[in-house]
Short mmCIF file of C-alpha atoms in Angstrom, two decimals:
data_model
loop_
_atom_site.label_atom_id
_atom_site.label_comp_id
_atom_site.label_asym_id
_atom_site.label_seq_id
_atom_site.Cartn_x
_atom_site.Cartn_y
_atom_site.Cartn_z
CA MET Y 1 -213.87 -78.44 113.08
CA ASN Y 2 -214.42 -81.06 115.79
CA LYS Y 3 -211.66 -83.72 116.11
CA GLU Y 4 -214.08 -86.64 115.78
CA ILE Y 5 -215.75 -85.06 112.73
CA LYS Y 6 -212.32 -84.77 111.09
CA GLN Y 7 -211.57 -88.44 111.80
CA ILE Y 8 -214.91 -89.51 110.31
CA LEU Y 9 -214.29 -87.40 107.19
CA ILE Y 10 -210.78 -88.85 106.78
CA SER Y 11 -212.23 -92.35 107.05
CA TYR Y 12 -214.89 -91.39 104.49
CA ALA Y 13 -212.18 -90.02 102.17
CA PHE Y 14 -210.36 -93.38 102.19
CA PHE Y 15 -213.71 -95.06 101.54
CA ALA Y 16 -214.27 -92.74 98.55
CA LEU Y 17 -210.76 -93.38 97.21
CA SER Y 18 -211.33 -97.12 97.50
CA CYS Y 19 -214.62 -96.81 95.60
CA GLY Y 20 -213.09 -94.64 92.87
CA MET Y 21 -210.29 -97.12 92.24
CA PHE Y 22 -212.42 -100.24 92.65
CA TYR Y 23 -215.45 -99.29 90.55
CA ASN Y 24 -213.92 -97.37 87.62
CA PHE Y 25 -213.01 -100.52 85.71
CA GLN Y 26 -215.30 -102.98 87.48
CA GLU Y 27 -217.44 -103.58 84.38
CA LEU Y 28 -214.33 -104.41 82.34
CA TRP Y 29 -213.02 -106.61 85.18
CA MET Y 30 -216.31 -108.53 85.12
CA ALA Y 31 -216.15 -108.82 81.33
CA SER Y 32 -212.61 -110.18 81.58
CA ASN Y 33 -214.06 -112.88 83.84
CA SER Y 34 -216.34 -114.08 81.01
CA LEU Y 35 -219.49 -112.25 82.10
CA SER Y 36 -221.58 -110.94 79.19
CA VAL Y 37 -222.82 -107.34 78.95
CA LYS Y 38 -226.38 -108.60 79.55
CA THR Y 39 -225.29 -110.47 82.67
CA ILE Y 40 -223.39 -107.46 84.00
CA GLY Y 41 -226.46 -105.27 83.48
CA THR Y 42 -228.66 -107.83 85.25
CA VAL Y 43 -226.24 -107.99 88.19
CA TYR Y 44 -226.32 -104.21 88.61
CA SER Y 45 -230.13 -104.16 88.41
CA ILE Y 46 -230.35 -106.75 91.18
CA CYS Y 47 -227.80 -104.70 93.17
CA ALA Y 48 -230.18 -101.72 93.18
CA LEU Y 49 -233.12 -103.82 94.35
CA LEU Y 50 -231.08 -105.48 97.09
CA SER Y 51 -229.83 -102.07 98.24
CA VAL Y 52 -233.36 -100.77 98.79
CA SER Y 53 -234.37 -103.79 100.89
CA THR Y 54 -231.12 -103.72 102.89
CA ILE Y 55 -231.52 -100.02 103.61
CA PHE Y 56 -235.02 -100.69 104.94
CA LEU Y 57 -233.87 -103.52 107.22
CA CYS Y 58 -230.87 -101.66 108.61
CA SER Y 59 -232.95 -98.60 109.41
CA ASN Y 60 -235.34 -100.66 111.51
CA LEU Y 61 -232.78 -102.78 113.37
CA LEU Y 62 -230.01 -100.33 114.32
CA LYS Y 63 -229.56 -98.54 117.63
CA GLN Y 64 -227.96 -95.11 117.34
CA ASN Y 65 -225.24 -96.03 119.85
CA LYS Y 66 -224.30 -99.05 117.68
CA LEU Y 67 -224.20 -97.11 114.40
CA LYS Y 68 -220.44 -96.47 114.35
CA LYS Y 69 -219.63 -100.07 115.25
CA PHE Y 70 -222.06 -101.33 112.58
CA THR Y 71 -220.58 -99.07 109.88
CA SER Y 72 -217.05 -100.11 110.84
CA PHE Y 73 -218.09 -103.75 110.49
CA LEU Y 74 -219.53 -103.04 107.03
CA MET Y 75 -216.23 -101.43 106.00
CA LEU Y 76 -214.30 -104.45 107.24
CA LEU Y 77 -216.66 -106.78 105.40
CA LYS Y 78 -216.37 -104.73 102.19
CA ALA Y 79 -212.57 -104.88 102.42
CA CYS Y 80 -212.76 -108.69 102.72
CA VAL Y 81 -215.18 -108.97 99.79
CA SER Y 82 -212.85 -106.91 97.56
CA LEU Y 83 -209.95 -109.13 98.60
CA LEU Y 84 -211.94 -112.28 97.77
CA LEU Y 85 -212.76 -110.89 94.32
CA PHE Y 86 -209.02 -110.31 93.78
CA PHE Y 87 -208.29 -113.98 94.46
CA LEU Y 88 -211.29 -115.19 92.42
CA ASN Y 89 -210.10 -113.42 89.26
CA ASN Y 90 -209.98 -115.83 86.28
CA THR Y 91 -211.05 -118.82 88.39
CA ASN Y 92 -214.38 -119.27 86.53
CA HIS Y 93 -216.32 -119.28 89.82
CA LEU Y 94 -218.85 -117.00 88.14
CA VAL Y 95 -221.74 -117.59 90.54
CA ILE Y 96 -219.58 -116.63 93.53
CA ILE Y 97 -218.19 -113.60 91.66
CA LYS Y 98 -221.67 -112.33 90.80
CA PHE Y 99 -222.85 -112.87 94.37
CA LEU Y 100 -219.86 -111.01 95.85
CA VAL Y 101 -220.27 -108.10 93.41
CA MET Y 102 -223.86 -107.74 94.62
CA VAL Y 103 -222.81 -107.95 98.27
CA ASP Y 104 -220.10 -105.34 97.69
CA TYR Y 105 -222.54 -102.94 96.03
CA VAL Y 106 -225.05 -103.24 98.89
CA LEU Y 107 -222.28 -102.65 101.45
CA LYS Y 108 -221.13 -99.53 99.60
CA VAL Y 109 -224.63 -98.06 99.54
CA GLU Y 110 -225.29 -98.74 103.22
CA ILE Y 111 -221.89 -97.38 104.36
CA ALA Y 112 -222.52 -94.15 102.43
CA ALA Y 113 -226.00 -93.87 103.98
CA CYS Y 114 -224.65 -94.32 107.54
CA VAL Y 115 -221.86 -91.73 107.53
CA TYR Y 116 -223.86 -88.51 107.98
CA PRO Y 117 -226.08 -89.99 110.73
CA ILE Y 118 -222.85 -90.79 112.63
CA MET Y 119 -221.63 -87.22 112.09
CA SER Y 120 -224.98 -85.80 113.22
CA ILE Y 121 -224.44 -87.38 116.64
CA ILE Y 122 -221.65 -84.81 117.05
CA ASP Y 123 -222.86 -81.91 114.92
CA LYS Y 124 -225.68 -81.31 112.48
CA ASN Y 125 -225.62 -78.48 109.95
CA ASP Y 126 -226.27 -77.89 106.26
CA LYS Y 127 -222.72 -77.00 105.24
CA LEU Y 128 -221.29 -80.04 107.00
CA TYR Y 129 -223.66 -82.28 105.02
CA ALA Y 130 -222.57 -80.63 101.76
CA ALA Y 131 -218.88 -80.82 102.73
CA LYS Y 132 -219.23 -84.55 103.34
CA SER Y 133 -220.70 -85.03 99.85
CA LEU Y 134 -218.03 -82.86 98.21
CA ILE Y 135 -215.20 -84.73 99.94
CA TYR Y 136 -216.59 -87.98 98.56
CA SER Y 137 -216.81 -86.51 95.04
CA TRP Y 138 -213.30 -85.03 95.08
CA VAL Y 139 -211.59 -88.16 96.38
CA TYR Y 140 -213.70 -90.51 94.24
CA TYR Y 141 -212.65 -88.64 91.09
CA ILE Y 142 -209.02 -88.69 92.21
CA GLY Y 143 -209.37 -92.47 92.50
CA ILE Y 144 -210.75 -92.67 88.96
CA LEU Y 145 -207.88 -90.50 87.68
CA LEU Y 146 -205.31 -92.70 89.40
CA THR Y 147 -206.76 -95.87 87.87
CA SER Y 148 -206.52 -94.36 84.40
CA LEU Y 149 -202.93 -93.21 84.93
CA LEU Y 150 -201.70 -96.44 86.52
CA LEU Y 151 -203.41 -99.02 84.29
CA GLY Y 152 -200.84 -101.06 82.39
CA LYS Y 153 -197.89 -99.46 84.21
CA THR Y 154 -195.22 -101.72 85.72
CA ILE Y 155 -194.09 -101.01 89.28
CA GLY Y 156 -191.11 -103.22 90.11
CA ILE Y 157 -192.23 -106.68 89.00
CA ILE Y 158 -195.96 -105.88 89.27
CA THR Y 159 -198.02 -104.78 86.27
CA ILE Y 160 -201.17 -102.86 87.18
CA SER Y 161 -204.26 -104.56 85.75
CA TYR Y 162 -208.02 -104.38 86.36
CA ASN Y 163 -207.61 -107.01 89.06
CA SER Y 164 -204.98 -104.92 90.86
CA TYR Y 165 -207.69 -102.43 91.74
CA CYS Y 166 -209.58 -105.09 93.71
CA LEU Y 167 -206.51 -105.45 95.93
CA ILE Y 168 -205.86 -101.70 96.16
CA GLY Y 169 -209.53 -101.04 96.91
CA SER Y 170 -209.42 -103.65 99.66
CA LEU Y 171 -206.32 -102.14 101.29
CA LEU Y 172 -207.86 -98.66 101.25
CA MET Y 173 -211.05 -100.02 102.83
CA PHE Y 174 -209.00 -101.60 105.64
CA ILE Y 175 -207.48 -98.16 106.32
CA SER Y 176 -210.95 -96.57 106.32
CA PHE Y 177 -212.14 -99.24 108.77
CA PHE Y 178 -209.28 -98.71 111.24
CA ILE Y 179 -209.74 -94.92 111.25
CA LEU Y 180 -213.50 -95.08 111.87
CA LYS Y 181 -213.11 -97.84 114.48
CA ASN Y 182 -210.89 -95.55 116.56
CA VAL Y 183 -213.28 -92.58 116.58
CA LYS Y 184 -214.43 -91.98 120.17
CA LEU Y 185 -218.11 -91.09 120.51
CA ASN Y 186 -218.68 -92.06 124.16
CA LYS Y 187 -218.99 -88.45 125.34
CA TYR Y 188 -221.89 -87.74 123.00
CA LYS Y 189 -225.51 -88.46 123.80
CA MET Y 190 -226.89 -91.40 121.81
CA ASP Y 191 -230.15 -93.31 121.81
CA ASP Y 192 -229.78 -96.93 122.98
CA LYS Y 193 -233.23 -98.14 121.93
CA VAL Y 194 -234.27 -99.96 118.77
CA ASN Y 195 -237.39 -98.69 117.08
CA GLN Y 196 -238.26 -101.77 115.06
CA ASN Y 197 -240.62 -99.84 112.82
CA ILE Y 198 -238.78 -96.54 112.60
CA VAL Y 199 -238.99 -96.38 108.79
CA GLY Y 200 -242.71 -97.14 108.87
CA ASN Y 201 -243.22 -94.52 111.59
CA LEU Y 202 -241.10 -92.04 109.65
CA VAL Y 203 -243.15 -92.65 106.48
CA ASP Y 204 -246.32 -91.99 108.47
CA LYS Y 205 -244.74 -88.77 109.77
CA VAL Y 206 -243.60 -87.71 106.28
CA LYS Y 207 -247.12 -88.27 104.88
CA LYS Y 208 -248.36 -85.53 107.21
CA ASP Y 209 -245.36 -83.25 106.63
CA LYS Y 210 -245.84 -80.98 103.59
CA ILE Y 211 -242.19 -79.90 103.57
CA SER Y 212 -240.91 -83.48 103.37
CA LEU Y 213 -243.54 -84.45 100.80
CA ASN Y 214 -242.44 -81.60 98.55
CA TYR Y 215 -238.77 -82.46 99.15
CA PHE Y 216 -239.30 -86.09 98.15
CA GLY Y 217 -241.38 -84.97 95.16
CA TYR Y 218 -238.47 -82.79 94.05
CA LEU Y 219 -235.92 -85.55 94.74
CA PHE Y 220 -237.85 -88.22 92.82
CA THR Y 221 -238.64 -86.18 89.70
CA ASN Y 222 -235.22 -84.53 89.58
CA GLN Y 223 -233.43 -87.89 89.74
CA ILE Y 224 -235.55 -89.18 86.86
CA ALA Y 225 -234.78 -86.06 84.77
CA TYR Y 226 -231.04 -86.22 85.52
CA SER Y 227 -230.83 -89.95 84.77
CA CYS Y 228 -232.66 -89.48 81.44
CA VAL Y 229 -229.78 -87.32 80.24
CA THR Y 230 -226.64 -88.47 82.06
CA LYS Y 231 -227.00 -92.02 83.38
CA LEU Y 232 -225.65 -93.70 80.22
CA ILE Y 233 -223.25 -90.85 79.62
CA LEU Y 234 -220.36 -92.77 78.04
CA THR Y 235 -222.71 -94.57 75.65
CA ILE Y 236 -224.27 -91.20 74.74
CA PHE Y 237 -220.89 -89.57 74.15
CA VAL Y 238 -219.74 -92.41 71.89
CA THR Y 239 -222.92 -93.32 69.98
CA LYS Y 240 -224.71 -89.94 69.82
CA LEU Y 241 -221.96 -87.33 69.93
CA ASN Y 242 -219.34 -89.39 68.05
CA PHE Y 243 -216.63 -89.20 70.71
CA SER Y 244 -213.95 -91.88 70.82
CA ASP Y 245 -213.89 -94.14 73.89
CA VAL Y 246 -210.85 -92.34 75.32
CA VAL Y 247 -212.23 -88.84 74.65
CA ALA Y 248 -215.61 -89.83 76.16
CA SER Y 249 -214.00 -91.18 79.34
CA ASN Y 250 -211.66 -88.19 79.73
CA THR Y 251 -214.44 -85.68 79.04
CA ASN Y 252 -216.64 -87.27 81.69
CA LEU Y 253 -213.80 -87.27 84.22
CA ILE Y 254 -212.93 -83.60 83.54
CA LEU Y 255 -216.57 -82.53 83.91
CA CYS Y 256 -216.84 -84.44 87.20
CA ILE Y 257 -213.70 -82.75 88.56
CA VAL Y 258 -215.01 -79.33 87.48
CA SER Y 259 -218.29 -80.21 89.23
CA ALA Y 260 -216.49 -80.91 92.52
CA PHE Y 261 -214.45 -77.69 92.14
CA LEU Y 262 -217.54 -75.55 91.51
CA GLY Y 263 -219.41 -77.25 94.34
CA THR Y 264 -216.60 -76.40 96.76
CA LEU Y 265 -216.37 -72.82 95.49
CA ILE Y 266 -220.12 -72.21 95.72
CA LEU Y 267 -220.32 -73.73 99.21
CA SER Y 268 -217.49 -71.59 100.56
CA LYS Y 269 -217.90 -68.30 98.65
CA PHE Y 270 -220.81 -67.95 96.27
CA THR Y 271 -224.02 -69.09 97.94
CA LEU Y 272 -226.60 -66.30 97.74
CA LYS Y 273 -228.90 -65.48 100.66
CA ASN Y 274 -231.99 -66.08 98.51
CA ASN Y 275 -232.45 -69.85 98.13
CA TYR Y 276 -234.94 -69.39 95.32
CA ILE Y 277 -232.12 -67.90 93.23
CA ASN Y 278 -229.67 -70.62 94.28
CA PHE Y 279 -232.18 -73.29 93.30
CA SER Y 280 -232.99 -71.54 90.01
CA ILE Y 281 -229.35 -71.33 88.93
CA LYS Y 282 -229.12 -75.10 89.07
CA TYR Y 283 -232.55 -76.22 87.89
CA ILE Y 284 -234.11 -73.42 85.82
CA GLY Y 285 -230.79 -73.41 83.94
CA ARG Y 286 -231.13 -77.14 83.30
CA CYS Y 287 -234.72 -76.69 82.15
CA VAL Y 288 -233.70 -74.03 79.59
CA PHE Y 289 -230.83 -76.11 78.19
CA TYR Y 290 -232.93 -79.31 78.08
CA PHE Y 291 -235.72 -77.58 76.16
CA LEU Y 292 -233.29 -75.93 73.71
CA ALA Y 293 -231.64 -79.31 73.09
CA PHE Y 294 -235.04 -80.81 72.26
CA LEU Y 295 -236.08 -77.90 70.00
CA THR Y 296 -232.83 -77.64 68.04
CA ASN Y 297 -232.03 -81.38 67.86
CA SER Y 298 -228.41 -80.20 67.65
CA ASN Y 299 -225.30 -81.98 68.93
CA LEU Y 300 -223.99 -78.64 70.18
CA PHE Y 301 -227.03 -78.08 72.43
CA PHE Y 302 -227.03 -81.75 73.45
CA LEU Y 303 -223.47 -81.26 74.68
CA LEU Y 304 -224.21 -77.90 76.35
CA ALA Y 305 -227.18 -79.39 78.23
CA ILE Y 306 -225.09 -82.35 79.42
CA VAL Y 307 -222.19 -80.11 80.45
CA TYR Y 308 -224.48 -77.75 82.39
CA SER Y 309 -226.07 -80.68 84.22
CA LEU Y 310 -222.79 -82.34 85.13
CA VAL Y 311 -220.74 -79.31 86.20
CA LEU Y 312 -223.42 -78.15 88.67
CA SER Y 313 -224.34 -81.62 89.95
CA ASP Y 314 -222.27 -81.22 93.14
CA SER Y 315 -223.38 -77.63 93.79
CA TYR Y 316 -226.04 -76.26 96.17
CA ILE Y 317 -226.49 -79.55 98.07
CA HIS Y 318 -226.60 -77.46 101.26
CA VAL Y 319 -229.64 -75.72 99.77
CA THR Y 320 -231.46 -78.53 97.94
CA ASP Y 321 -231.00 -81.43 100.39
CA ALA Y 322 -229.35 -80.64 103.73
CA PRO Y 323 -232.08 -78.37 105.23
CA TYR Y 324 -234.72 -81.08 104.81
CA ILE Y 325 -232.52 -83.82 106.29
CA ASN Y 326 -231.45 -81.70 109.26
CA ARG Y 327 -235.07 -80.96 110.25
CA PHE Y 328 -235.21 -84.44 111.78
CA SER Y 329 -233.82 -85.49 115.14
CA ASN Y 330 -230.56 -87.40 115.53
CA LYS Y 331 -232.35 -90.68 116.22
CA GLU Y 332 -234.29 -90.28 112.95
CA GLN Y 333 -231.28 -89.28 110.83
CA LEU Y 334 -230.36 -92.79 109.69
CA ALA Y 335 -233.94 -93.67 108.81
CA PHE Y 336 -234.46 -90.41 106.90
CA CYS Y 337 -231.15 -90.68 105.00
CA ASN Y 338 -231.98 -94.28 104.14
CA LEU Y 339 -235.50 -93.33 103.04
CA LYS Y 340 -233.94 -90.64 100.84
CA GLU Y 341 -231.61 -93.22 99.29
CA MET Y 342 -234.50 -95.61 98.65
CA VAL Y 343 -236.45 -92.90 96.80
CA SER Y 344 -233.33 -91.94 94.84
CA TYR Y 345 -232.55 -95.50 93.73
CA VAL Y 346 -236.11 -96.09 92.53
CA ALA Y 347 -236.03 -92.80 90.58
CA VAL Y 348 -232.62 -93.55 89.07
CA SER Y 349 -233.85 -96.97 87.96
CA ILE Y 350 -236.88 -95.40 86.25
CA GLY Y 351 -234.77 -92.64 84.69
CA THR Y 352 -232.19 -95.11 83.38
CA LEU Y 353 -234.91 -97.25 81.82
CA ILE Y 354 -236.48 -94.19 80.18
CA CYS Y 355 -233.04 -93.11 78.96
CA ALA Y 356 -232.43 -96.45 77.27
CA LEU Y 357 -235.91 -96.49 75.67
CA THR Y 358 -235.92 -92.91 74.36
CA LEU Y 359 -232.42 -93.28 72.87
CA GLN Y 360 -233.95 -95.74 70.39
CA PHE Y 361 -236.33 -93.04 69.07
CA GLY Y 362 -233.84 -90.17 69.01
CA PHE Y 363 -231.68 -88.45 71.59
CA LYS Y 364 -233.78 -85.26 71.53
CA TYR Y 365 -236.64 -87.14 73.18
CA ASN Y 366 -234.44 -87.78 76.21
CA PHE Y 367 -234.39 -84.02 76.67
CA LEU Y 368 -238.15 -83.69 76.15
CA VAL Y 369 -238.81 -86.18 78.96
CA ALA Y 370 -236.11 -84.55 81.12
CA THR Y 371 -237.69 -81.11 80.57
CA ILE Y 372 -241.09 -82.34 81.75
CA PHE Y 373 -239.66 -83.94 84.90
CA ILE Y 374 -237.36 -81.00 85.73
CA ILE Y 375 -240.30 -78.59 85.54
CA ILE Y 376 -242.21 -80.76 88.02
CA ALA Y 377 -239.09 -81.03 90.22
CA THR Y 378 -238.69 -77.24 90.20
CA LEU Y 379 -242.30 -76.71 91.30
CA PHE Y 380 -241.82 -79.16 94.17
CA GLY Y 381 -238.47 -77.56 95.07
CA PHE Y 382 -239.84 -73.99 95.17
CA ASN Y 383 -242.74 -75.10 97.33
CA ALA Y 384 -240.38 -76.92 99.73
CA ILE Y 385 -238.29 -73.74 100.08
CA ARG Y 386 -241.41 -71.63 100.68
CA LEU Y 387 -242.76 -73.97 103.36
CA HIS Y 388 -239.35 -74.32 105.02
CA ASN Y 389 -238.96 -70.52 105.16
CA ILE Y 390 -242.38 -70.24 106.83
CA GLU Y 391 -241.36 -72.92 109.36
CA LYS Y 392 -238.16 -71.04 110.22
CA GLU Y 393 -240.04 -67.74 110.56
CA ASN Y 394 -242.44 -69.39 113.00
CA GLY Y 395 -239.49 -70.67 115.00
CA LYS Y 396 -240.39 -74.34 114.73
#
């Protein structure tokens, strides 16, 4: 693997570790600062909206040769925001705290969106895209595990609390910043022009591109289906499946770790040559389990459907996403990745809202809605694979 690619991935790993340790108990940290559950939910909703608009602006204003410098600056800024939150703990400056939490969230989303476009300046391939995502998942879950193990422990004269993770997250972000800042990209060809309407131009291009239209159709409907079942997972475990808080948290963490393990294994050893089969393992399987959960209205099938969804969530990314991202040129990578994130965030918002509404009528209806959307997603996904195969055969 290229030296610069390794440096970028190491930087990204420290970013993921910072996120895992900073976000795991963020809701409880906010609650300890006298923010109500309703306020916390409102803050996160605004975060999603701000992220979409920020993604759009950044895509239109950035030159490719400034992308690494811009991302490094965002990392530095995120480290400073985390540090400010550490010092603002229990100061009752609630307006500032809410504002900084929103800023931090937007920075996190944009940093994550920028990393692969930086890597694509050096190399662009499907497995590299999947490896980047798996590294984030692995290290993020390690961060979550560390927060659970360290909370309440005393190291010397310091007792680890929720607020300690703001400081630790900040320090890790500083490390991530310094590593990325020192990556040398001068020898690689980069575009030095700003296309001030690149997202608009890309949207126009996508409208005429059947492969991308089917990919975004799959992405949008799949995210809604997945969010209907898993977005409020801890609440579902506790209120619908009668898990204790500790068992719910540990179960979710274990399933996430298994997901990263399976994703790594499938990427390196068990990807089949037929992408229709790869796609079916992940999504036809979900469809079957979702429908059985709805029909039986059984806690056992509810759990099986959730487990199947979660443990394969990190698998086959090099089949379901990477080929459609890598079809675009380097100078369009940031805009396309950002457009993808915008579609995803809108879908997740819709899916989360549906999840909350259907839970009031009965958990089985979450699976009915998820079944409908996953069927639509599968149709879009199969068509995207078919069209992409034709494109490759024609040598385009």
